[in-house]
Amino acid sequence: MSWITHAIKPIDTQAVAAAQARQQQLTKPAGSLGQLEQLATRLAGMQGKACPQLQRVSIAVFAADHGVAAEGVSAYPQAVTAEMIRNFSRGGAAISVAARVLDAELRVWNLGTVVELEPLPAVEPRVIAAQSGNLLHEPAMTEPQLQQALATGREAVLHTPAELFIGGEMGIGNTTAATALAAALLEKPVAELVGPGTGLDSMGMARKCRIIEQALQRHGRNSGGTHGPMALLASLGGFEIAALTGAYLACAQEGLTALVDGFICTVAALLACRINPAVADWLIFSHHSAEPGYRHLRPALPSPPLLDLGLRLGEGSGAAAAVPLLRMACELHAGMATFAEAAVSEKPA
């Protein structure tokens, strides 16, 4: 039996109840810390203890090139994917800085680049092919390639013990693949979802829209049925999007909180939820991406994103920006005095 069908770990309802009871005893009006209270109780259920903590954070950036880049769907050349992997390794990217600030481990998982890469520090070579198939003319992945990409996502989750997992992505052309997947999953017109990605002008966006529409006509939009999400992922996705999907599945199986980044990561998270709806219990959505398609993803999410800062960089950067908020929720929950400890009068019954 494939690991993909393994059971999802259940949320600890006793820990949730204990956390909720503690919230009622803290020196504040009930509910006055809003979503911070809800975050603390959700994390309690995920970690199985009344007072959760988030000291160890693991960040995995999955990188891969896309064959559809040949259709002119990006403002940047494919060489940028490999160049950015080097930048991650040297510590010069936004997510690299964020990882240092958070004292988090950052590793990059190279699933295949057109420009061949030398061995690099903190980069795990898991090359499937130089790039995915051009989804305009062929499936993005064969079945063995899809399974290899999914398994790499799982490997990244199991690689480092942590209390929080953040997945990021890098790949020229990947907003095209993600938009195609979103259009199929949501059954929305491509024109409502397509965005500038790395900075396309209006003509570039119109070309990108046409390419995606033609790809959908070729591969079909149906996401129904047991194998629907996997078939969509193989036809329209990419190596790094599949790895993210596998990572979210593995997080839920292992009982590890996943903090989901922006548009591309959210598409992968929704695919994981279509494969197994119980995955949703283990996902926290970090921010409302400025990529236009995200506003259509938002109603499909099992919980609202925490922040709205106009971010659309990717790499896991938006999720990293939300970590201090989660840590604050945990610290307030564990560190505040109860009414009894502080000798503060409670509201009369």
XYZ file of N, CA, C and O in Angstrom, residues 54-59 96-106 323 327:
76
model
N 6.407 26.403 20.030
C 6.921 26.380 18.659
C 8.373 26.846 18.651
O 8.714 27.904 18.131
N 9.230 26.046 19.233
C 10.645 26.393 19.270
C 11.367 25.936 18.016
O 12.226 26.638 17.492
N 11.015 24.745 17.525
C 11.730 24.162 16.391
C 10.884 24.293 15.120
O 9.792 23.727 15.025
N 11.405 25.055 14.172
C 10.715 25.292 12.901
C 11.583 24.760 11.765
O 12.779 25.054 11.698
N 10.983 23.973 10.895
C 11.680 23.425 9.730
C 11.110 24.047 8.462
O 9.894 24.039 8.261
N 11.984 24.600 7.637
C 11.576 25.209 6.368
C 12.194 24.419 5.226
O 13.404 24.202 5.187
N 15.903 32.945 3.354
C 17.151 32.686 4.080
C 17.271 33.623 5.271
O 17.633 33.211 6.383
N 16.977 34.902 5.042
C 17.011 35.887 6.120
C 15.963 35.544 7.177
O 16.232 35.569 8.388
N 14.754 35.201 6.722
C 13.674 34.859 7.655
C 14.059 33.654 8.508
O 13.782 33.621 9.718
N 14.690 32.656 7.906
C 15.095 31.472 8.656
C 16.089 31.837 9.756
O 16.019 31.304 10.878
N 17.015 32.752 9.448
C 17.971 33.182 10.471
C 17.253 33.900 11.607
O 17.544 33.665 12.785
N 16.323 34.774 11.268
C 15.582 35.512 12.290
C 14.812 34.556 13.200
O 14.749 34.739 14.423
N 14.230 33.517 12.602
C 13.406 32.567 13.347
C 14.223 31.453 13.992
O 13.659 30.628 14.721
N 15.521 31.413 13.727
C 16.373 30.310 14.168
C 15.801 28.978 13.676
O 15.723 27.985 14.415
N 15.396 28.978 12.421
C 14.795 27.793 11.805
C 15.797 27.129 10.872
O 16.664 27.785 10.295
N 15.658 25.810 10.709
C 16.478 25.119 9.718
C 15.864 25.322 8.335
O 14.658 25.154 8.152
N 16.694 25.696 7.386
C 16.262 25.856 5.997
C 17.033 24.892 5.123
O 18.268 24.883 5.137
N 5.166 33.242 11.670
C 5.631 32.427 12.793
C 5.642 33.200 14.109
O 5.197 32.673 15.145
N 3.998 32.018 17.665
C 4.776 31.928 18.900
C 4.181 32.819 19.996
O 4.136 32.432 21.173
